Amino acid sequence: MSVAPDDSIQEYRETKPALSDGSASPDSRSTVANHSDLIKEALYPSDSYTPDGTYWADLPTAQRWKFATTQFNQESRREVKYVWDMFKRDPMQPFRAYWRKYVLTGMGLFVEGYVLFSIGNLSALFSSAWPRCWKTFAVCDENWVNAVTYLEILGIIVGQCLVGYEGDWIGRKFGLCQDALVMLIGSILLTGVWGTSLNGWVIAYGWSLFIYGIGVGGEYPMTGTKALESNVFGPEGTRDDRLHRGRNVVGSFLMQGWGQVFNQCVLLICLMIFHSGKTNPPFSPRTAQATYRVQFGLAVIVHFWLLYHRLYKVHDADALLSTTKKRQNVSGYDVHSLRLLMSHYWGRLIATAGSWFANDVFFYGTKVFSSTFIGIIHPGASLVVTWEYNLINLAVSLCGYYLAFVFIDHKLYGRRKMQQVGFAFDFLIYLFAAIFFHQLRVKGAPIAAFQFMYHFSSFWNQFGPNCVSFLVAGESFPASIRSTAHGFSAACGKLGALVPTVLFHYLDDRSKLWFAMPFGALGVFVTAVWLPDTTGLDLREQERYWRCVRAGKPELYHGIAIHPHHLSWYERVVLKRHRFYDPVQDRLDRIDELRVLYESSLIAESDESAHDVDHSYITPSVAEYFRREAPAEERIQRQITKERAIRGEGAPTEKVYPSRLEDTLGGI
């Protein structure tokens, strides 16, 4: 492996060589100390460890709070300064960086939010333009009118399960391109669909939504895994993974909110254009036709661009999955890991699927029946007034999205606490709204309080379970089955969306609040019991642990993936998976693995397992250190021993290190 020299290597070369007995000469000890600092940073990055090598979650409470707060503040100041320097060089550069990092990754969710969340708004427009079809059902079958929403959600469920499986079987890029193609076909159908009768048009409209929904469903596992795995390789990548992985995913996911905002604005503009500048009903069929076809037609253009971008510009989507499969000697779908998912991580699956289910009862319940809630706030509101209130609610939701974007990676708040707090607030808001329902409908201050509660529930839904459930559904699982687990969890969420879509037709307004309220308590419960807190945990640690689990030897892993802080209550208290956590032994293991990563390129011909090791984690200075310090024969034997232990071909032997290496790293 060729390594470009740097200043520290040059400093090393200028020192005196080691003595013949293998110990360091007096003049070279300072250089060895410098290299020990380089190895120390590789093993104990300063964003997660104290200078003496203590993991931040192992610190006493007061010190842990101080460490996490200081690290978050320092990183925030560094990023603000970096963005300001970019702005001074070129005012547009920060916006271009945001576009590349978040907008491009989340564009599929942008068009999903734009198209699918317009269905509820369009239903109100159709009821005004075609009341005998959409309101009295004189010329249209009521079951087919209601099926429009059902088919949309069923298509999403099919896409989530299907593409989630394909993403782990064929690859992430295949799933991304397939989603873009299916959504393009669906958007074309939605723009041009018609029938020989109004009822025939409704049926065609519903099935077009089903086709489009399949592509949308696949966007959830594909966008989630792509955003998760985009910054894993290399030292800088792992640092970004630890500090900003949640932000990378939420930054892509919140494009769904922007899609809803853009769609609501486009609908209002189109309605005023095609209704001669007026906003009062009744709206003619011609106005409704032009409004809904133009707003869908604009989406077709974006879908064409999205397909092109994913076909020709996305190149790194499968990097982590390919590396993982090669290391595990899997060419197709990793069935063995899927079985282990059901036996080893079933509790996490309950947490991700159950919390998503509970969240979507809130989220889709308020979206699908937003006109109902706005009708309570503003009785007799016209269609345009309803859309304006909905736009206000979307703006409040965006505030929640962006606060989640800021605090999702804070070690003291993070995923689990954010989801619990969001569920708790939604539970309390719906509880008080249900208890004081009649009092809150009085004009004046009470109805203003009702309006505040409605918008505030949307804020906490985003600054809580909606963003977190999308993130942890992939983050809590290893790469080889991440897309499958994410797709399954998302599909359970859409079952939660289906519940209010069906039942709210048979409940009065107050009963809707009573019905949704307990799902907030359910979300708090499943989060507290089964959801791990993966905030700040390197994805590589997940893969290190899973490799041992997959080999049937979880006791060989001693790292932070099984730290009590990163385990769920069930994993910690009932399964006691933290009992193998041993920072001292993990230090030895990681030194060994760093040595193996470097040596694998040199001994590839003698050991095939070395071909598929990611070497990007080895910096030039670390490579130079191991090149000078460790005998080749011992390194080869060490790798063979390690591989045999993981594969179950023999018990691990006692670790023996050269005296110089032990002296150098003993204080780390």
XYZ file of C-alpha atoms in Angstrom:
668
model
C 0.000 0.000 0.000
C 1.550 3.288 -1.072
C 1.359 6.024 1.523
C 2.165 9.659 0.788
C 4.584 11.099 3.305
C 3.564 13.843 5.681
C 5.390 16.039 8.163
C 5.173 13.562 11.028
C 6.640 10.778 8.895
C 9.467 13.030 7.816
C 10.140 13.803 11.467
C 10.207 10.103 12.196
C 12.680 9.391 9.395
C 15.068 12.004 10.690
C 15.389 10.341 14.101
C 17.832 7.619 15.082
C 16.811 4.021 14.496
C 15.837 1.601 17.219
C 18.495 -0.362 19.080
C 19.362 -3.888 17.982
C 17.521 -5.424 20.945
C 14.250 -3.873 19.784
C 14.048 -1.108 22.383
C 13.916 2.528 21.449
C 17.060 4.595 21.525
C 17.034 7.611 23.874
C 17.011 10.076 20.976
C 14.056 8.354 19.303
C 11.790 8.128 22.346
C 10.301 11.581 21.728
C 9.405 10.585 18.174
C 7.836 7.360 19.393
C 5.812 9.473 21.810
C 4.668 11.646 18.917
C 3.562 8.554 17.049
C 1.789 7.276 20.130
C -0.290 10.472 19.987
C -1.181 9.691 16.369
C -2.221 6.152 17.265
C -4.053 7.501 20.281
C -6.143 9.846 18.110
C -7.005 6.940 15.813
C -8.099 4.807 18.766
C -9.576 7.521 20.961
C -10.942 10.423 18.879
C -11.250 13.580 20.932
C -14.931 13.999 20.078
C -15.761 10.837 22.055
C -12.899 10.298 24.534
C -11.149 12.331 27.197
C -7.368 12.901 26.918
C -6.745 9.918 29.220
C -8.729 7.602 26.918
C -12.008 7.426 28.882
C -15.168 7.101 26.802
C -17.506 10.032 27.436
C -20.374 7.806 28.601
C -18.083 6.233 31.249
C -17.551 9.591 32.955
C -19.390 10.571 36.159
C -22.600 12.474 35.540
C -21.248 15.977 36.065
C -18.168 15.331 33.921
C -20.273 13.654 31.253
C -22.534 16.703 30.998
C -19.525 19.008 30.848
C -17.789 16.917 28.173
C -20.876 16.624 25.942
C -21.825 20.293 26.303
C -18.296 21.507 25.643
C -17.880 19.260 22.618
C -21.244 20.340 21.153
C -20.488 24.030 21.681
C -16.986 23.766 20.228
C -18.243 21.923 17.167
C -21.045 24.450 16.699
C -18.597 27.364 16.851
C -16.259 25.610 14.445
C -19.062 25.041 11.951
C -20.405 28.596 12.226
C -16.912 29.948 11.565
C -16.490 27.553 8.646
C -19.803 28.602 7.082
C -18.993 32.277 7.642
C -15.621 31.851 5.930
C -17.411 30.181 3.016
C -19.877 33.040 2.843
C -17.092 35.644 2.793
C -15.399 33.854 -0.102
C -18.644 33.430 -2.021
C -22.115 34.254 -0.599
C -23.654 31.394 -2.590
C -21.165 28.747 -1.486
C -22.978 27.776 1.773
C -26.212 27.315 -0.166
C -24.458 25.145 -2.769
C -22.962 23.036 0.028
C -26.396 22.628 1.637
C -27.862 21.673 -1.749
C -25.242 18.984 -2.380
C -25.290 17.503 1.102
C -28.980 17.494 1.984
C -31.228 18.576 -0.892
C -29.876 16.167 -3.505
C -30.066 13.218 -1.112
C -33.580 14.087 0.022
C -35.057 15.118 -3.332
C -37.046 11.883 -3.565
C -38.771 12.729 -0.290
C -39.314 16.294 -1.528
C -41.392 15.112 -4.483
C -43.083 12.546 -2.250
C -44.189 15.305 0.116
C -45.156 17.483 -2.849
C -47.347 14.868 -4.554
C -48.826 12.649 -1.856
C -49.645 15.277 0.733
C -51.576 17.193 -1.920
C -54.191 14.434 -2.056
C -56.080 15.670 1.000
C -56.052 19.237 -0.300
C -57.227 18.158 -3.734
C -60.088 16.138 -2.247
C -61.579 19.352 -0.859
C -61.169 21.013 -4.275
C -62.798 18.036 -6.033
C -65.723 18.141 -3.574
C -66.349 21.747 -4.570
C -65.981 21.140 -8.321
C -67.754 17.758 -8.497
C -70.040 17.588 -5.445
C -72.236 14.847 -6.963
C -69.170 12.617 -7.175
C -67.002 13.535 -4.166
C -69.655 14.702 -1.681
C -73.090 13.152 -2.294
C -71.727 10.151 -4.287
C -74.690 10.367 -6.687
C -72.585 9.566 -9.763
C -69.531 7.943 -8.131
C -69.145 4.868 -5.968
C -68.432 5.974 -2.381
C -66.143 2.978 -1.814
C -63.941 3.976 -4.754
C -63.803 7.603 -3.610
C -62.622 6.451 -0.175
C -60.273 3.915 -1.779
C -58.205 6.740 -3.276
C -56.531 7.275 0.097
C -56.356 3.551 0.886
C -54.667 2.699 -2.406
C -52.109 5.441 -1.876
C -51.091 4.003 1.510
C -51.185 0.376 0.313
C -48.868 1.263 -2.572
C -46.437 2.853 -0.113
C -46.458 -0.277 2.073
C -45.735 -2.496 -0.941
C -42.843 -0.251 -1.999
C -41.343 -0.112 1.486
C -41.239 -3.881 1.882
C -40.204 -4.636 -1.715
C -37.509 -2.014 -2.179
C -36.248 -2.478 1.379
C -35.494 -6.104 0.473
C -34.037 -5.159 -2.922
C -31.781 -2.552 -1.349
C -30.007 -5.225 0.700
C -30.140 -7.831 -2.059
C -29.238 -5.959 -5.276
C -27.963 -2.664 -3.895
C -28.851 0.854 -2.825
C -28.330 2.491 -6.211
C -30.640 -0.004 -7.905
C -33.351 0.831 -5.396
C -32.825 4.573 -5.771
C -33.048 4.425 -9.580
C -36.024 2.082 -9.510
C -37.875 4.429 -7.153
C -37.204 7.420 -9.405
C -38.482 5.510 -12.460
C -41.653 4.254 -10.764
C -42.440 7.705 -9.365
C -41.865 9.237 -12.800
C -44.348 6.796 -14.364
C -46.820 7.428 -11.540
C -46.545 11.223 -11.828
C -47.163 11.040 -15.600
C -50.253 8.911 -14.969
C -51.512 11.340 -12.311
C -51.062 14.289 -14.653
C -52.833 12.769 -17.639
C -55.331 10.335 -16.065
C -58.965 10.496 -17.155
C -61.973 8.272 -17.740
C -65.171 8.021 -19.753
C -67.127 8.892 -16.608
C -66.382 10.576 -13.297
C -66.447 7.231 -11.525
C -64.052 5.765 -14.077
C -61.734 8.726 -13.553
C -61.807 8.208 -9.768
C -60.847 4.546 -10.238
C -57.990 5.420 -12.598
C -56.885 8.204 -10.242
C -56.750 5.770 -7.303
C -54.682 3.171 -9.168
C -52.298 5.865 -10.422
C -51.731 6.820 -6.805
C -51.087 3.162 -5.970
C -48.358 2.966 -8.632
C -46.836 6.237 -7.519
C -47.022 5.028 -3.903
C -44.825 2.018 -4.688
C -42.020 4.358 -5.725
C -42.624 6.570 -2.707
C -42.482 3.578 -0.366
C -39.068 2.635 -1.667
C -37.798 6.154 -0.997
C -37.974 5.610 2.747
C -35.418 2.785 3.102
C -33.290 3.999 0.183
C -33.000 7.645 1.217
C -32.524 6.633 4.844
C -29.682 4.190 4.169
C -28.047 6.442 1.550
C -27.926 9.364 3.990
C -26.678 7.094 6.792
C -23.878 5.512 4.815
C -22.655 8.495 2.817
C -19.898 9.484 5.280
C -18.436 6.324 6.769
C -15.066 5.814 5.089
C -11.831 7.485 6.107
C -10.908 9.261 9.356
C -12.788 12.457 8.445
C -15.751 10.392 7.340
C -15.930 8.531 10.631
C -15.733 11.816 12.523
C -18.655 13.189 10.506
C -20.452 9.890 11.068
C -20.116 10.181 14.836
C -20.885 13.881 15.144
C -23.370 14.555 12.332
C -24.869 11.270 11.150
C -28.282 12.138 12.598
C -28.155 15.586 11.031
C -27.241 14.101 7.649
C -30.347 11.912 7.731
C -32.722 14.523 9.170
C -31.421 17.122 6.703
C -32.477 14.811 3.883
C -35.731 13.770 5.541
C -36.941 17.326 6.176
C -37.118 17.795 2.411
C -40.473 16.065 2.810
C -41.646 19.122 4.752
C -40.371 21.490 2.083
C -42.240 19.432 -0.527
C -45.487 19.964 1.363
C -44.865 23.699 1.676
C -44.087 24.072 -2.028
C -47.155 22.073 -3.016
C -49.452 24.159 -0.827
C -48.049 27.352 -2.358
C -48.386 25.987 -5.917
C -52.002 24.952 -5.275
C -52.903 28.418 -3.971
C -51.220 30.144 -6.920
C -52.784 27.815 -9.509
C -56.231 28.207 -7.969
C -56.029 31.998 -8.161
C -54.705 31.857 -11.731
C -57.351 29.476 -13.065
C -60.199 30.990 -11.009
C -59.721 34.486 -12.464
C -57.872 35.788 -9.421
C -60.719 34.877 -7.078
C -60.530 32.646 -4.023
C -64.207 32.153 -3.267
C -66.136 28.994 -4.175
C -67.795 27.504 -6.073
C -64.936 26.264 -8.208
C -65.682 25.052 -11.699
C -64.578 21.652 -13.016
C -62.314 23.512 -15.438
C -60.549 25.287 -12.541
C -60.122 22.026 -10.648
C -58.827 20.230 -13.740
C -56.261 22.889 -14.553
C -55.113 23.269 -10.941
C -54.496 19.629 -10.190
C -52.974 18.791 -13.602
C -50.559 21.718 -13.593
C -49.340 21.020 -10.042
C -48.792 17.330 -10.921
C -47.192 18.308 -14.245
C -44.571 20.410 -12.456
C -43.678 17.330 -10.425
C -43.097 15.335 -13.637
C -40.246 17.696 -14.566
C -38.570 17.168 -11.187
C -38.984 13.390 -11.508
C -37.224 13.388 -14.884
C -34.292 15.255 -13.354
C -34.246 12.943 -10.313
C -33.978 9.838 -12.511
C -31.147 11.376 -14.523
C -29.259 12.433 -11.387
C -29.450 8.999 -9.793
C -28.480 7.169 -12.963
C -25.427 9.262 -13.800
C -24.368 11.204 -10.682
C -24.768 8.788 -7.764
C -21.718 6.529 -7.512
C -21.070 5.709 -3.843
C -24.427 4.424 -2.620
C -23.303 0.768 -2.413
C -19.811 1.261 -0.959
C -20.502 0.180 2.625
C -22.881 -2.631 1.654
C -20.393 -4.082 -0.862
C -17.546 -3.984 1.656
C -19.695 -5.660 4.296
C -20.889 -8.401 1.954
C -17.380 -9.179 0.714
C -16.066 -9.419 4.245
C -18.903 -11.791 5.158
C -18.480 -13.737 1.900
C -22.087 -13.051 0.831
C -22.909 -12.476 -2.822
C -26.693 -12.123 -2.686
C -29.091 -11.482 0.144
C -27.685 -12.085 3.622
C -30.300 -14.584 4.832
C -28.202 -15.522 7.861
C -28.211 -11.921 9.104
C -31.962 -11.714 8.507
C -32.501 -14.733 10.782
C -30.258 -13.144 13.391
C -32.213 -9.911 13.094
C -35.347 -11.734 14.212
C -33.598 -13.479 17.091
C -30.921 -11.020 18.231
C -32.478 -7.619 17.463
C -36.195 -8.349 17.668
C -36.530 -5.858 20.517
C -35.049 -3.075 18.402
C -37.419 -4.007 15.597
C -40.353 -3.631 17.989
C -39.032 -0.204 18.974
C -38.514 1.098 15.432
C -41.690 -0.414 13.953
C -43.864 0.265 17.009
C -42.795 3.880 17.449
C -43.262 4.555 13.730
C -46.748 2.994 13.913
C -47.686 5.178 16.894
C -46.237 8.294 15.264
C -48.117 7.863 11.991
C -51.449 7.678 13.800
C -50.691 11.243 14.884
C -48.902 12.438 11.771
C -51.210 11.127 9.052
C -54.292 11.539 11.221
C -53.699 15.281 11.405
C -52.622 15.506 7.744
C -55.426 13.483 6.174
C -58.071 15.169 8.314
C -56.478 18.597 8.623
C -59.622 20.193 7.172
C -61.590 18.675 10.069
C -59.338 20.202 12.710
C -59.159 23.539 10.897
C -62.951 23.451 10.659
C -63.023 23.325 14.464
C -60.622 26.269 14.711
C -62.364 28.274 11.980
C -65.958 27.041 11.519
C -67.244 27.479 7.989
C -63.786 28.171 6.585
C -63.608 28.207 2.798
C -61.212 26.006 0.860
C -58.628 28.766 0.498
C -58.801 29.673 4.202
C -58.307 25.991 5.037
C -55.257 25.870 2.772
C -53.882 29.035 4.387
C -54.218 27.537 7.861
C -52.581 24.392 6.575
C -49.683 26.469 5.252
C -49.220 27.980 8.718
C -49.183 24.491 10.204
C -46.553 23.384 7.666
C -44.356 26.367 8.564
C -44.565 25.419 12.245
C -43.702 21.828 11.316
C -40.605 23.040 9.454
C -39.442 24.739 12.648
C -39.698 21.355 14.352
C -37.785 19.676 11.524
C -34.910 22.155 11.830
C -34.708 21.978 15.620
C -34.423 18.201 15.259
C -31.738 18.867 12.651
C -29.763 20.902 15.231
C -30.164 18.736 18.362
C -30.412 15.184 16.996
C -26.669 14.600 17.521
C -26.361 16.225 20.947
C -25.045 13.482 23.228
C -27.204 14.592 26.164
C -30.429 14.760 24.133
C -30.062 12.691 20.983
C -32.425 10.153 19.523
C -34.120 8.334 22.366
C -34.834 11.341 24.579
C -36.007 13.444 21.639
C -38.497 10.773 20.605
C -39.823 10.310 24.137
C -40.265 14.046 24.706
C -42.052 14.468 21.366
C -44.441 11.604 22.059
C -45.091 12.912 25.584
C -46.010 16.400 24.347
C -48.326 15.018 21.648
C -49.998 12.822 24.267
C -50.527 15.760 26.652
C -51.762 18.138 23.944
C -54.326 15.658 22.618
C -55.371 14.760 26.168
C -56.124 18.371 27.123
C -57.769 19.039 23.760
C -60.077 16.059 24.285
C -60.901 16.896 27.914
C -61.670 20.569 27.231
C -62.990 20.053 23.701
C -66.245 21.971 24.089
C -64.706 24.773 26.151
C -61.956 25.271 23.571
C -64.435 25.741 20.710
C -65.704 29.040 22.112
C -64.751 32.073 20.035
C -62.001 34.319 21.333
C -59.140 33.168 23.537
C -60.298 29.526 23.846
C -60.367 28.879 20.090
C -56.984 30.608 19.800
C -55.689 28.169 22.423
C -57.103 25.302 20.350
C -55.285 26.647 17.287
C -52.048 26.900 19.267
C -52.415 23.299 20.479
C -53.024 22.049 16.939
C -49.901 23.758 15.587
C -47.848 22.912 18.687
C -48.641 19.207 18.272
C -47.247 19.400 14.728
C -44.095 21.069 16.043
C -43.440 18.329 18.614
C -44.291 15.637 16.102
C -41.393 16.810 13.919
C -39.082 17.763 16.793
C -39.529 14.230 18.022
C -40.883 10.932 16.679
C -41.357 11.766 12.991
C -37.679 12.612 12.418
C -36.259 10.165 14.956
C -38.264 7.151 13.773
C -36.974 7.673 10.221
C -33.381 7.807 11.492
C -33.258 4.956 14.009
C -35.111 2.525 11.723
C -31.867 2.145 9.780
C -29.256 3.268 12.274
C -30.056 0.585 14.860
C -29.208 -2.294 12.504
C -26.128 -3.551 10.595
C -25.533 -2.630 6.966
C -26.354 -6.031 5.451
C -29.997 -5.888 6.630
C -30.389 -2.154 7.261
C -32.617 -1.484 4.266
C -34.876 -4.451 5.077
C -35.312 -3.362 8.691
C -35.969 0.235 7.646
C -38.534 -0.848 5.051
C -40.338 -3.122 7.523
C -40.453 -0.405 10.186
C -41.724 2.144 7.661
C -44.405 -0.288 6.458
C -45.620 -0.712 10.046
C -45.746 3.061 10.217
C -47.991 3.217 7.166
C -50.293 0.684 8.807
C -50.556 3.294 11.537
C -51.449 5.839 8.866
C -54.132 3.516 7.555
C -55.843 3.282 10.955
C -57.033 6.918 11.204
C -57.742 6.991 7.475
C -60.322 4.248 7.998
C -61.607 4.897 11.511
C -61.847 8.689 11.475
C -64.760 8.386 9.020
C -66.795 6.816 11.838
C -65.723 9.046 14.761
C -66.912 12.489 15.777
C -64.370 15.272 16.183
C -63.827 14.824 19.926
C -63.530 11.047 19.613
C -60.729 11.508 17.081
C -58.669 13.193 19.795
C -59.504 10.515 22.376
C -58.578 7.829 19.867
C -55.169 9.286 18.890
C -54.087 10.295 22.391
C -53.114 6.799 23.749
C -50.676 6.286 20.864
C -48.492 8.989 22.394
C -48.213 6.890 25.556
C -47.537 3.803 23.431
C -44.689 5.613 21.690
C -43.125 6.663 25.003
C -43.334 3.075 26.288
C -41.785 1.238 23.323
C -39.058 3.892 23.070
C -38.155 3.619 26.763
C -38.072 -0.194 26.788
C -36.662 -1.312 23.439
C -34.974 1.588 21.627
C -31.164 1.931 21.968
C -29.537 5.351 21.985
C -27.090 5.334 19.068
C -26.221 9.042 19.358
C -22.492 9.482 18.727
C -21.875 5.767 18.120
C -19.614 5.068 15.134
C -21.311 2.860 12.542
C -18.058 0.897 12.310
C -18.598 -0.233 15.884
C -21.981 -1.603 14.849
C -20.280 -3.614 12.121
C -17.496 -4.848 14.446
C -20.111 -6.120 16.878
C -22.313 -7.642 14.191
C -19.401 -9.543 12.705
C -18.933 -11.339 16.022
C -22.688 -11.883 16.433
C -22.953 -13.282 12.921
C -20.144 -15.743 13.739
C -21.979 -16.842 16.877
C -19.299 -15.324 19.150
C -20.632 -12.036 20.577
C -18.375 -12.519 23.594
C -15.352 -11.668 21.423
C -16.550 -8.072 21.101
C -15.778 -5.689 23.979
C -16.355 -2.243 22.434
C -18.723 0.678 22.857
C -21.536 -0.787 20.721
C -22.458 -2.764 23.868
C -21.819 0.109 26.255
C -24.809 0.385 28.627
C -25.523 3.889 27.337
C -25.975 2.622 23.773
C -28.225 -0.312 24.686
C -31.954 -0.311 25.254
C -33.413 -0.932 28.689
C -34.338 -4.460 27.631
C -30.871 -5.232 26.248
C -29.212 -3.817 29.324
C -31.439 -5.067 32.167
C -32.915 -8.294 30.804
C -30.359 -9.563 28.271
C -27.344 -7.961 30.033
C -25.456 -7.537 26.787
C -23.160 -4.991 28.394
C -21.475 -7.691 30.492
C -18.803 -8.172 27.796
C -17.985 -4.465 27.642
C -14.287 -4.117 28.522
C -12.485 -0.905 27.462
C -9.039 -2.334 28.283
C -9.529 -5.450 26.162
C -11.174 -3.383 23.430
C -8.063 -1.183 23.333
C -5.965 -4.254 22.603
C -8.464 -5.464 20.022
C -8.477 -2.156 18.178
C -4.697 -1.883 18.171
C -4.657 -5.340 16.677
C -7.272 -4.410 14.089
C -5.420 -1.257 13.081
C -2.360 -3.388 12.557
C -4.367 -5.894 10.508
C -5.893 -3.154 8.350
C -2.453 -1.893 7.456
C -0.913 -5.316 6.939
C -3.793 -6.727 4.913
C -2.576 -4.945 1.790
C 0.875 -6.477 2.238
C -0.223 -10.046 2.821
C -3.186 -10.188 0.429
C -1.626 -13.036 -1.531
C -1.320 -15.241 1.556
C -4.745 -14.501 3.084
C -7.792 -13.847 0.878
C -9.718 -12.159 3.719
C -7.397 -9.190 3.414
C -8.740 -8.256 -0.022
C -12.006 -6.891 1.323
C -10.771 -4.803 4.240
C -11.370 -1.072 4.158
C -7.953 0.609 4.401
C -9.205 4.197 4.409
C -9.129 4.263 8.207
C -5.318 4.033 8.173
C -3.777 7.492 7.973
C -0.260 7.898 6.512
C 1.227 8.432 9.958
C -0.449 5.348 11.410
C 0.715 3.286 8.437
C 4.277 4.521 8.861
C 4.158 3.691 12.560
C 3.162 0.087 11.986
C 5.606 -0.211 9.094
C 8.453 0.643 11.484
C 7.256 -0.958 14.684
C 5.793 -4.418 14.093
C 7.555 -7.533 12.731
C 5.886 -8.886 9.610
C 5.848 -12.509 10.801
C 3.973 -11.612 13.945
C 1.474 -9.450 12.080
C 0.673 -12.255 9.675
C 0.196 -14.713 12.533
C -1.930 -12.205 14.404
C -4.319 -11.745 11.491
C -4.630 -15.484 10.926
C -5.391 -15.984 14.624
C -7.970 -13.211 14.604
C -9.739 -14.501 11.504
C -9.829 -18.052 12.861
C -11.331 -16.851 16.119
C -14.067 -14.900 14.333
C -14.795 -17.819 12.002
C -14.843 -20.322 14.851
C -11.867 -22.291 13.558
C -9.961 -22.130 16.801
C -9.828 -20.386 20.146
C -8.129 -16.996 20.229
C -4.604 -17.164 21.467
C -3.095 -14.933 24.118
C -2.215 -11.512 22.735
C 1.538 -10.852 22.710
C 2.858 -7.462 21.644
C 6.410 -6.299 20.955
C 7.941 -4.663 24.002
C 8.392 -1.318 22.215
C 4.765 -1.199 21.091
C 3.577 -2.147 24.583
C 5.750 0.561 26.121
C 4.567 3.147 23.634
C 0.838 2.414 23.879
C 0.679 1.283 27.477
C -0.336 4.702 28.700
C -3.164 5.189 26.193
